[in-house]
C-alpha cells in the first residue's frame, strides 16, 4: 500500500469522499424499512447527523429544533453566544461586512471575554425548551468550564481542536488538559476530536471518549490543508478510525461511535461516510443554509477569529429552506442538500442496507468525480452556455 | 484489483466512459461496410440507440419518427403524456419557468393522476402511425398497468427504476413486484433495469428480462451520485454486465442484450459503450436537442417530480437540429452530437469492426480526458481568450 | 501493464504529453551545441518540425518560408488551394463568418471540385521560389493525383487519413489504395499516416513508408475522440511506434523516421515528443498564429468540411508574430509558443542531449499537470483576481 | 516504481506538493515549543525561509528587513539593482506597462550593462544597515563578479541557473564555470542550484556547495515546463535530493542543507516541503505581495528578460500586507499567505515535530487536491454563485 514518492520517502494513497461511490448489491429495500437509529453516549437519536459547533450554525434555537427533529446540535462555548448576552446584533454585523473587513472584525469581536454565566444560561435555555444540550470547547478551556457546564445540566461535552492527541507537550508554564482525567471527572459523556488515524482513535477511546470525531482538513470553511499542509482525505480517515473502533470493541466490549466531521455537503456525502465506517456525521454548511440558522446565510470556521493565525473562510452559503426541509424534507431542491434523512434512507434502500451497521458494509468503488472535459461540457449545457 | 482505501475497507477502481479511448487495430473498413443491426426482444433494429423514457425526449411523434429512422423510443407511462389529455400546454409551462420555480412546478404537475385510458390511447397512436410502441413504468406501477399496456398492443415493456433487484424488501402493507412472475405473465418482451453488477444482471436475465439496462448514477440529468452517493462509472458497469450476458448465453443459449443507459452525449460516448460490451445504448439529452423533441430545448430527469426527494435537474440543452440530423445526419455540428449513426459507422470503420460483436472486442486504453493546464489553454484559445 | 476495467475487459493505461515531464541528467550543454538535424526521405533539415497540411496553416508562401528557415510545410491537395485559382477571397470569407455559419460554409466551399492543373501549379510555385514541395492527399485520392504530383516535381508525398492501415476493406465498387504498391510506383518518397500502434507502424514501414505519422485524436482542431471515441494519448503512441522503428531498423538497416502529429502547442510539447522517441513533429496551430499564415488568425481541421460527419473545429488562435519569430525567434512571448527551435535547443542543453538521438533517451517522469486547487489559485492571481 | 508508458519507455511517477498532505501523529505540541532554527553556510537563522533573487522581491531594503526578522533575502546581481543607480523609476515603469509591452520592455531594460560598482554598492548598503548580504549570479557571470562580491563583504553567494550540473559542455570559445574551483576560491560560502536529482545533488555537494537549491519547473513565475518540457514535481525532487544530503552526511560528516525553491505560495506548501526532507525553502511570490517589495504588486521570473527565449511571466500578485505580517504575523488573511512562520510552527505543533529534523520525518499521504465536481460546487458557493 505504500508508494515511494522519492528516495527514502514513502506515502500511502489516501482517498477522499469525492473519489468513491457506493455499489448496489443483490437486494433492494423500501426506504421506509431503513433504520437510521444510533446512540452517542447514553442518548439515542433517530438521525445520525450532528450540527457542528460553529457560530453560524448552532444557537439555542437551532439546538432545540435539531433535537426535536431527531438529530443533535452542538453549541460552541467559545463563540458569540457566550461572549455576548445578546448575540443578534453581533451576528447582523458579521453578515454585513465585506470580505476585506471580515478577518479583522472577527478578531475584534472574539477579543470580548467568555462569560461563565452565559455558558450556564445557554445550556439552561436549551434544556428548558426540551432540547438536548451538547456543548463544545477547546482543550485549553475545557477544564476551566467543565464544572459550570456539568452544573448547568448539559448532556454531552465535546472537547474539540483541529488535532487532538493524548500526548500534548506544552511549555512548562501551561498544564495541558489530561483527556483521560477530564473524561473520568466529567459527570456527562465527553466526545473527543478531531483525529484521523487508527492509533489516535484508539488512544482517545482508551482515554474514555464517548465518541470520536474524525476529520482534519476536509471542511468547506476550513483551510487547515492550505495553511498548515495537514489533512487526510475523509474516506481513508474514516475507514482507519472505524477499524480502531471495531478493534476496541473486540477488546473491551464497548462500542464507541466514530463521527465523520468536515467537508460534507450533500446527502450523498453523508451516505458515503457511513459506508466507509462512520456511525454518524457532523455537518456545518448544510445547516448554515437553514432559514433558522444564526449565520444569516453565512458560514465560517472555528479557527477564523484567531488573532495570530486565522484559518477558515467566511462562505456565503445562502438560505435555501427551513431546517426541517434540509433535515427531513420534503425537499425543494434537487441537488442533494435538502431532505438529508430521506437521502440516507433512499440510499440505504437502493443499497439494501436495513440499518447503519449494514450500511457500513456496502460495497465501495473508487470512482473519482473529477472534472473531465465531458463534464465541463455538461456543466456548460446546464448553465445554458451550449449552442 | 482491490485497493485498500483504509484499514479493513477495500474498493475496486471503476472506470468511466470519459476515462477510456478506443485503439485502431491492424485493419480498417469503409464505414458503409459497418453493420450496426441488433435485436431487442423479437424486434430487429438498424440502429442500436434507444431514446430514454423521459418527458422531454419521447412523445408519440418522437416514438414514431425514431422507429421510422431505424431506432426506438420509449414512452414514459408515468409522465405528462398519461396524466394530461393535452400535454402541449403543460410542456410549454415547464419550458417557461425559472430555475427556482421548476421543482415545485414539477411536483405540482406530477400530482395529477395517471389515466389508464391515456396509456391505451398513446400506445394506439404510436401503432397507428406505424411506430414501435415501447413503454416504461416503475416497478411499483408495472403490475397495475401491465394489462392495459398489453391490451393496447404495445411491443416492448420497460420496468425501470434507479436501481432494481429481484429481491426487494417492502413494508408488509405493500406487495412488491415479482419481476420473474411479471415477465412470465406479460405477453410482450419485458426489459428490466437499471443495474450495474454482474450478479444482478444475471438475476434479471434469469427472471426473464428481454434486455437489461445498465447504468446508475452517470446521467446528465441524474443526480443519484450527489444525492445518494450511489453509482458505478459506466465502462466498468458495462463490462461487468456484459460478462454476465456472455455467461448466461453460455449456460442457456439465450442472448439477452445489455443496454448502456445514462450520461452519453456524443457519438464517441456511444462507440465506447459498445466497445465495453454493450449491445445498444439508451440516450436522453442528445435527443432532447431535436427540434421535434417535446422538451422544447429542455431536458429533465425521471426522479425530478418526487414530492419527497426530488432528484435530477432540468438542463437547458437547446435545439440544435432535426431528429434526423442528430440520428443519421448529415451533421451540421462538428462536436459529435449530430449524425450519431454516422459516427458509430465511421468509428467502426476506423477500428476495423464489421459488426457490433466485433466492435465489442476492440482494444481499449485508459486515457483520462482530464482537464489539464494544456487543455484549459486550448479551450481559452477556442473561446478567443488567447493573446 | 494491463488493468482490468471490468470483468473480462482489460485496458492499458496510456499517457499523454500533458502527463509527462523531462528530467535533467548529470550533464548540461550550451544550447548552441545542440544539433537538431534530421532526415526525412532524402531531405536533410535543420529543424525537426513540419507544418501540417491544413488550409489555415500552409499555402505556397508558407511552404517556401518554412523551407528557407530550415523546416518544412506540407500543402493540402484537397483544400482551398487546389479548388480555387484565387484562394484569398475564400480565406477571407472563412475568417469572417460566425460560429454557426462555419460548418455549412465549409461544406459549401469544399463542394467545389479539385483541379489537377491547380495541384500542378501550386507545386511549381513552391519549387520556383526555392521551397521544398511536400504535398498531402487522402488515400482515396492519392492514386488519382499521384502522377500529376510527381510530374510537377514535388519532393515528398504524404498519404494521410485519420487512421490508415495496410488492410483496408472497401465495398466491391471501390478499389482501395494499395499502400505498398503506391509507395513503390511513386518516384518520390511517400510518408504514411496516421497510426498509433507498434503493429501498424511496422506494416507501414514494410509497405515502403519514407516516414510514419503518429497521432490519432490528440489535436487541438481535431475532435476524433469526442466524435468517434478513438484515440491514443501521444506519449504512449510515440513510444510504441518508435519501438517499431527501432525494431525495423534492427531487421532491415533502414531508419524510417517517426513523426508526432497532433495536439502540440508549445516548445515543451515538441521536446517531450522527441524525448518519447519521435524523430520530428508535425504541428498546425502554432504556425496558424503566424502573420503570414493563410488562416488569418484561425485554424481548422482537415475533416471539418465533411458533408456527412464534420469533425474538427475552427479555433481562433490569433496572430502573435512572424513565422520567423515563432520558429527560430527571437521570441516576444514567454509562453513557449515563440522560438520553437530555441526552446528545443535550450531544452536539449538543459538535459545534456547533443543531438536528437540523445534527446530520445532522456529520462521521463510521469508528472500530470492537472488543474489542482493550487494552480487555480495561481491562475486567479495571474488574472488579477487575487486579493 | 517504474511504469511503462510505451514499449521500451519507462517513467517514474513523480509527485507534486499539491498531491500530498501531512498526517498528525500520536503526539501534539504547543506551537511555541516548535524550534525552526537552521544553518546555511556559517549563518544561523530562526526562520528557514529565503526570499528569491528576483527583482520584484528583493532589493537592499527587503534584504535588511528579512535579515532583521530572522530570515534571509538574496539580491539578484544581474537585475535592475546592479544595472541602474536609481532603480525606482525603472521599477515604476515595469509596474505600469500592459501585458503586451511587458516582454519587449524587459528585454530593453535588461540590455543595460551590469555595473561592478553598483554590485559593490548594494552589498555595502545591506551590510551597513545590519543585514546579511546574500547575492546571486548565473554561472556565466559568477567568475566575473566573484572577486568584487567577496571584496564588498557579502556573506553568501548563490550560483543559480534553471539547471546546473558539474559537467557543462560549452563551445570552445567559452570557458565554462568550474563549480568546484569557484567554491574553493571564493572566501564565502557558495550555494548552488537548481537541480532535482539525487546524482546532481551529490555532485554539487562534492563540488563544495554550502547548500543546494532544489526545484526545476514548479514556480508560479516560471514556465520552464511549458517552454522546455523540463521539470520534476517538488515532493519527489526534494525527497530525492534530501536522500543525497543524508548519504553525503553519512560519508563525510558534512551536513549540507537542501532548499526547496519554486512554486510555493502558502504556509502549507512550506510545511510540506520540509516534511519531504527540505531544510529550508526559497520563495518569491509570497514576498512580492509585501508592501515593502520592489515589485509594486507584481512578480516576474529571472529568465523573463532573455532576448532570445524569454521565459517566466509577470504576475499581478497584489499587495496584501507588510513583510512582517507575511513572515511572522499576526495574519490578516486566512488563506495561508500571512504569518508563514506561525503556520510552520502551528503545523509542527499539530504534527508533534519539535524541530525541523523531526518535521522531515512526519508521515505523508498522497492526497491530490484535484478539482472535483464537489470542490467546484464549494467554490461556486464561496463566490456567491450558489442558489
mmCIF file of N, CA, C and O in Angstrom, chain D residues 317-363:
data_model
loop_
_atom_site.group_PDB
_atom_site.id
_atom_site.type_symbol
_atom_site.label_atom_id
_atom_site.label_comp_id
_atom_site.label_asym_id
_atom_site.label_seq_id
_atom_site.Cartn_x
_atom_site.Cartn_y
_atom_site.Cartn_z
ATOM 1 N N UNK D 317 0.407 40.049 -8.356
ATOM 2 C CA UNK D 317 0.153 39.372 -7.080
ATOM 3 C C UNK D 317 -0.558 40.268 -6.082
ATOM 4 O O UNK D 317 -1.114 39.793 -5.096
ATOM 5 N N UNK D 318 -0.525 41.566 -6.332
ATOM 6 C CA UNK D 318 -1.158 42.491 -5.400
ATOM 7 C C UNK D 318 -0.315 42.713 -4.152
ATOM 8 O O UNK D 318 0.704 42.046 -3.951
ATOM 9 N N UNK D 319 -0.732 43.666 -3.346
ATOM 10 C CA UNK D 319 -0.043 43.946 -2.084
ATOM 11 C C UNK D 319 -1.025 43.633 -0.976
ATOM 12 O O UNK D 319 -2.119 44.198 -0.942
ATOM 13 N N UNK D 320 -0.642 42.696 -0.080
ATOM 14 C CA UNK D 320 -1.630 42.226 0.897
ATOM 15 C C UNK D 320 -1.286 42.548 2.338
ATOM 16 O O UNK D 320 -2.098 42.286 3.222
ATOM 17 N N UNK D 321 -0.101 43.097 2.576
ATOM 18 C CA UNK D 321 0.253 43.413 3.957
ATOM 19 C C UNK D 321 1.717 43.760 4.041
ATOM 20 O O UNK D 321 2.423 43.850 3.025
ATOM 21 N N UNK D 322 2.200 43.957 5.261
ATOM 22 C CA UNK D 322 3.620 44.244 5.431
ATOM 23 C C UNK D 322 4.416 42.948 5.390
ATOM 24 O O UNK D 322 3.864 41.854 5.554
ATOM 25 N N UNK D 323 5.715 43.077 5.170
ATOM 26 C CA UNK D 323 6.579 41.896 5.186
ATOM 27 C C UNK D 323 6.471 41.194 6.535
ATOM 28 O O UNK D 323 6.440 39.956 6.602
ATOM 29 N N UNK D 324 6.366 41.978 7.595
ATOM 30 C CA UNK D 324 6.268 41.381 8.913
ATOM 31 C C UNK D 324 5.002 40.535 9.045
ATOM 32 O O UNK D 324 5.042 39.418 9.545
ATOM 33 N N UNK D 325 3.890 41.066 8.578
ATOM 34 C CA UNK D 325 2.641 40.288 8.606
ATOM 35 C C UNK D 325 2.778 38.995 7.817
ATOM 36 O O UNK D 325 2.319 37.934 8.227
ATOM 37 N N UNK D 326 3.399 39.100 6.670
ATOM 38 C CA UNK D 326 3.542 37.929 5.816
ATOM 39 C C UNK D 326 4.472 36.900 6.448
ATOM 40 O O UNK D 326 4.189 35.700 6.442
ATOM 41 N N UNK D 327 5.561 37.359 7.044
ATOM 42 C CA UNK D 327 6.565 36.421 7.532
ATOM 43 C C UNK D 327 6.265 35.915 8.944
ATOM 44 O O UNK D 327 6.310 34.713 9.189
ATOM 45 N N UNK D 328 5.954 36.832 9.861
ATOM 46 C CA UNK D 328 5.794 36.396 11.251
ATOM 47 C C UNK D 328 4.456 36.787 11.864
ATOM 48 O O UNK D 328 4.206 36.531 13.042
ATOM 49 N N UNK D 329 3.582 37.405 11.080
ATOM 50 C CA UNK D 329 2.242 37.725 11.533
ATOM 51 C C UNK D 329 2.226 38.925 12.471
ATOM 52 O O UNK D 329 3.253 39.591 12.637
ATOM 53 N N UNK D 330 1.092 39.210 13.141
ATOM 54 C CA UNK D 330 -0.154 38.457 13.023
ATOM 55 C C UNK D 330 -0.786 38.590 11.637
ATOM 56 O O UNK D 330 -0.629 39.612 10.972
ATOM 57 N N UNK D 331 -1.474 37.529 11.245
ATOM 58 C CA UNK D 331 -2.066 37.464 9.915
ATOM 59 C C UNK D 331 -3.342 38.284 9.842
ATOM 60 O O UNK D 331 -4.064 38.402 10.821
ATOM 61 N N UNK D 332 -3.565 38.859 8.696
ATOM 62 C CA UNK D 332 -4.865 39.488 8.457
ATOM 63 C C UNK D 332 -5.605 38.782 7.333
ATOM 64 O O UNK D 332 -6.691 39.169 6.950
ATOM 65 N N UNK D 333 -4.966 37.769 6.772
ATOM 66 C CA UNK D 333 -5.634 36.950 5.758
ATOM 67 C C UNK D 333 -5.709 35.520 6.283
ATOM 68 O O UNK D 333 -4.850 35.095 7.050
ATOM 69 N N UNK D 334 -6.696 34.801 5.854
ATOM 70 C CA UNK D 334 -6.914 33.463 6.389
ATOM 71 C C UNK D 334 -6.624 32.380 5.354
ATOM 72 O O UNK D 334 -7.043 31.246 5.484
ATOM 73 N N UNK D 335 -5.870 32.741 4.323
ATOM 74 C CA UNK D 335 -5.654 31.790 3.227
ATOM 75 C C UNK D 335 -4.254 31.179 3.227
ATOM 76 O O UNK D 335 -3.841 30.564 2.244
ATOM 77 N N UNK D 336 -3.517 31.359 4.303
ATOM 78 C CA UNK D 336 -2.214 30.711 4.383
ATOM 79 C C UNK D 336 -1.070 31.527 3.816
ATOM 80 O O UNK D 336 0.048 31.043 3.736
ATOM 81 N N UNK D 337 -1.327 32.787 3.431
ATOM 82 C CA UNK D 337 -0.255 33.596 2.851
ATOM 83 C C UNK D 337 0.276 34.652 3.831
ATOM 84 O O UNK D 337 1.185 35.385 3.480
ATOM 85 N N UNK D 338 -0.311 34.725 5.008
ATOM 86 C CA UNK D 338 0.194 35.609 6.055
ATOM 87 C C UNK D 338 0.708 34.762 7.209
ATOM 88 O O UNK D 338 0.199 33.682 7.467
ATOM 89 N N UNK D 339 1.703 35.280 7.920
ATOM 90 C CA UNK D 339 2.279 34.592 9.090
ATOM 91 C C UNK D 339 2.801 33.205 8.723
ATOM 92 O O UNK D 339 2.358 32.179 9.269
ATOM 93 N N UNK D 340 3.741 33.176 7.809
ATOM 94 C CA UNK D 340 4.283 31.903 7.332
ATOM 95 C C UNK D 340 5.003 31.166 8.458
ATOM 96 O O UNK D 340 4.900 29.946 8.565
ATOM 97 N N UNK D 341 5.712 31.915 9.326
ATOM 98 C CA UNK D 341 6.391 31.257 10.439
ATOM 99 C C UNK D 341 5.368 30.669 11.410
ATOM 100 O O UNK D 341 5.526 29.537 11.887
ATOM 101 N N UNK D 342 4.313 31.425 11.677
ATOM 102 C CA UNK D 342 3.258 30.925 12.559
ATOM 103 C C UNK D 342 2.627 29.652 12.005
ATOM 104 O O UNK D 342 2.334 28.717 12.754
ATOM 105 N N UNK D 343 2.432 29.640 10.689
ATOM 106 C CA UNK D 343 1.865 28.451 10.062
ATOM 107 C C UNK D 343 2.795 27.266 10.240
ATOM 108 O O UNK D 343 2.367 26.161 10.578
ATOM 109 N N UNK D 344 4.081 27.493 10.040
ATOM 110 C CA UNK D 344 5.049 26.408 10.185
ATOM 111 C C UNK D 344 5.056 25.893 11.622
ATOM 112 O O UNK D 344 5.008 24.684 11.876
ATOM 113 N N UNK D 345 5.063 26.808 12.590
ATOM 114 C CA UNK D 345 5.085 26.388 13.996
ATOM 115 C C UNK D 345 3.790 25.665 14.373
ATOM 116 O O UNK D 345 3.808 24.669 15.102
ATOM 117 N N UNK D 346 2.667 26.180 13.899
ATOM 118 C CA UNK D 346 1.384 25.541 14.211
ATOM 119 C C UNK D 346 1.312 24.154 13.576
ATOM 120 O O UNK D 346 0.843 23.191 14.187
ATOM 121 N N UNK D 347 1.795 24.063 12.347
ATOM 122 C CA UNK D 347 1.811 22.764 11.671
ATOM 123 C C UNK D 347 2.698 21.787 12.432
ATOM 124 O O UNK D 347 2.316 20.633 12.666
ATOM 125 N N UNK D 348 3.876 22.257 12.851
ATOM 126 C CA UNK D 348 4.781 21.404 13.612
ATOM 127 C C UNK D 348 4.132 20.965 14.920
ATOM 128 O O UNK D 348 4.260 19.805 15.340
ATOM 129 N N UNK D 349 3.393 21.887 15.549
ATOM 130 C CA UNK D 349 2.699 21.541 16.787
ATOM 131 C C UNK D 349 1.649 20.462 16.543
ATOM 132 O O UNK D 349 1.553 19.474 17.277
ATOM 133 N N UNK D 350 0.877 20.660 15.493
ATOM 134 C CA UNK D 350 -0.160 19.708 15.103
ATOM 135 C C UNK D 350 0.418 18.326 14.818
ATOM 136 O O UNK D 350 -0.198 17.304 15.087
ATOM 137 N N UNK D 351 1.606 18.336 14.246
ATOM 138 C CA UNK D 351 2.234 17.082 13.811
ATOM 139 C C UNK D 351 3.166 16.517 14.881
ATOM 140 O O UNK D 351 3.729 15.434 14.709
ATOM 141 N N UNK D 352 3.359 17.275 15.969
ATOM 142 C CA UNK D 352 4.221 16.791 17.055
ATOM 143 C C UNK D 352 5.705 16.860 16.748
ATOM 144 O O UNK D 352 6.493 16.134 17.345
ATOM 145 N N UNK D 353 6.099 17.763 15.828
ATOM 146 C CA UNK D 353 7.518 17.872 15.462
ATOM 147 C C UNK D 353 8.184 18.994 16.260
ATOM 148 O O UNK D 353 7.800 20.150 16.148
ATOM 149 N N UNK D 354 9.191 18.635 17.064
ATOM 150 C CA UNK D 354 9.844 19.644 17.897
ATOM 151 C C UNK D 354 10.809 20.528 17.135
ATOM 152 O O UNK D 354 11.092 21.652 17.535
ATOM 153 N N UNK D 355 11.386 20.001 16.077
ATOM 154 C CA UNK D 355 12.339 20.790 15.296
ATOM 155 C C UNK D 355 12.275 20.349 13.839
ATOM 156 O O UNK D 355 11.506 19.437 13.484
ATOM 157 N N UNK D 356 13.059 21.009 12.997
ATOM 158 C CA UNK D 356 12.942 20.740 11.556
ATOM 159 C C UNK D 356 13.342 19.309 11.212
ATOM 160 O O UNK D 356 12.784 18.721 10.276
ATOM 161 N N UNK D 357 14.294 18.733 11.938
ATOM 162 C CA UNK D 357 14.684 17.344 11.662
ATOM 163 C C UNK D 357 13.516 16.405 11.927
ATOM 164 O O UNK D 357 13.301 15.455 11.184
ATOM 165 N N UNK D 358 12.752 16.667 12.981
ATOM 166 C CA UNK D 358 11.569 15.843 13.241
ATOM 167 C C UNK D 358 10.484 16.103 12.189
ATOM 168 O O UNK D 358 9.771 15.198 11.784
ATOM 169 N N UNK D 359 10.396 17.380 11.788
ATOM 170 C CA UNK D 359 9.404 17.728 10.761
ATOM 171 C C UNK D 359 9.686 16.974 9.461
ATOM 172 O O UNK D 359 8.773 16.630 8.722
ATOM 173 N N UNK D 360 10.961 16.730 9.175
ATOM 174 C CA UNK D 360 11.327 15.993 7.950
ATOM 175 C C UNK D 360 10.875 14.530 7.998
ATOM 176 O O UNK D 360 10.892 13.851 6.976
ATOM 177 N N UNK D 361 10.508 14.060 9.200
ATOM 178 C CA UNK D 361 10.144 12.653 9.348
ATOM 179 C C UNK D 361 8.648 12.415 9.465
ATOM 180 O O UNK D 361 8.226 11.276 9.617
ATOM 181 N N UNK D 362 7.826 13.464 9.416
ATOM 182 C CA UNK D 362 6.388 13.242 9.640
ATOM 183 C C UNK D 362 5.792 12.427 8.498
ATOM 184 O O UNK D 362 6.327 12.373 7.398
ATOM 185 N N UNK D 363 4.672 11.807 8.799
ATOM 186 C CA UNK D 363 4.026 10.947 7.804
ATOM 187 C C UNK D 363 3.367 11.772 6.703
ATOM 188 O O UNK D 363 2.729 12.790 6.964
#
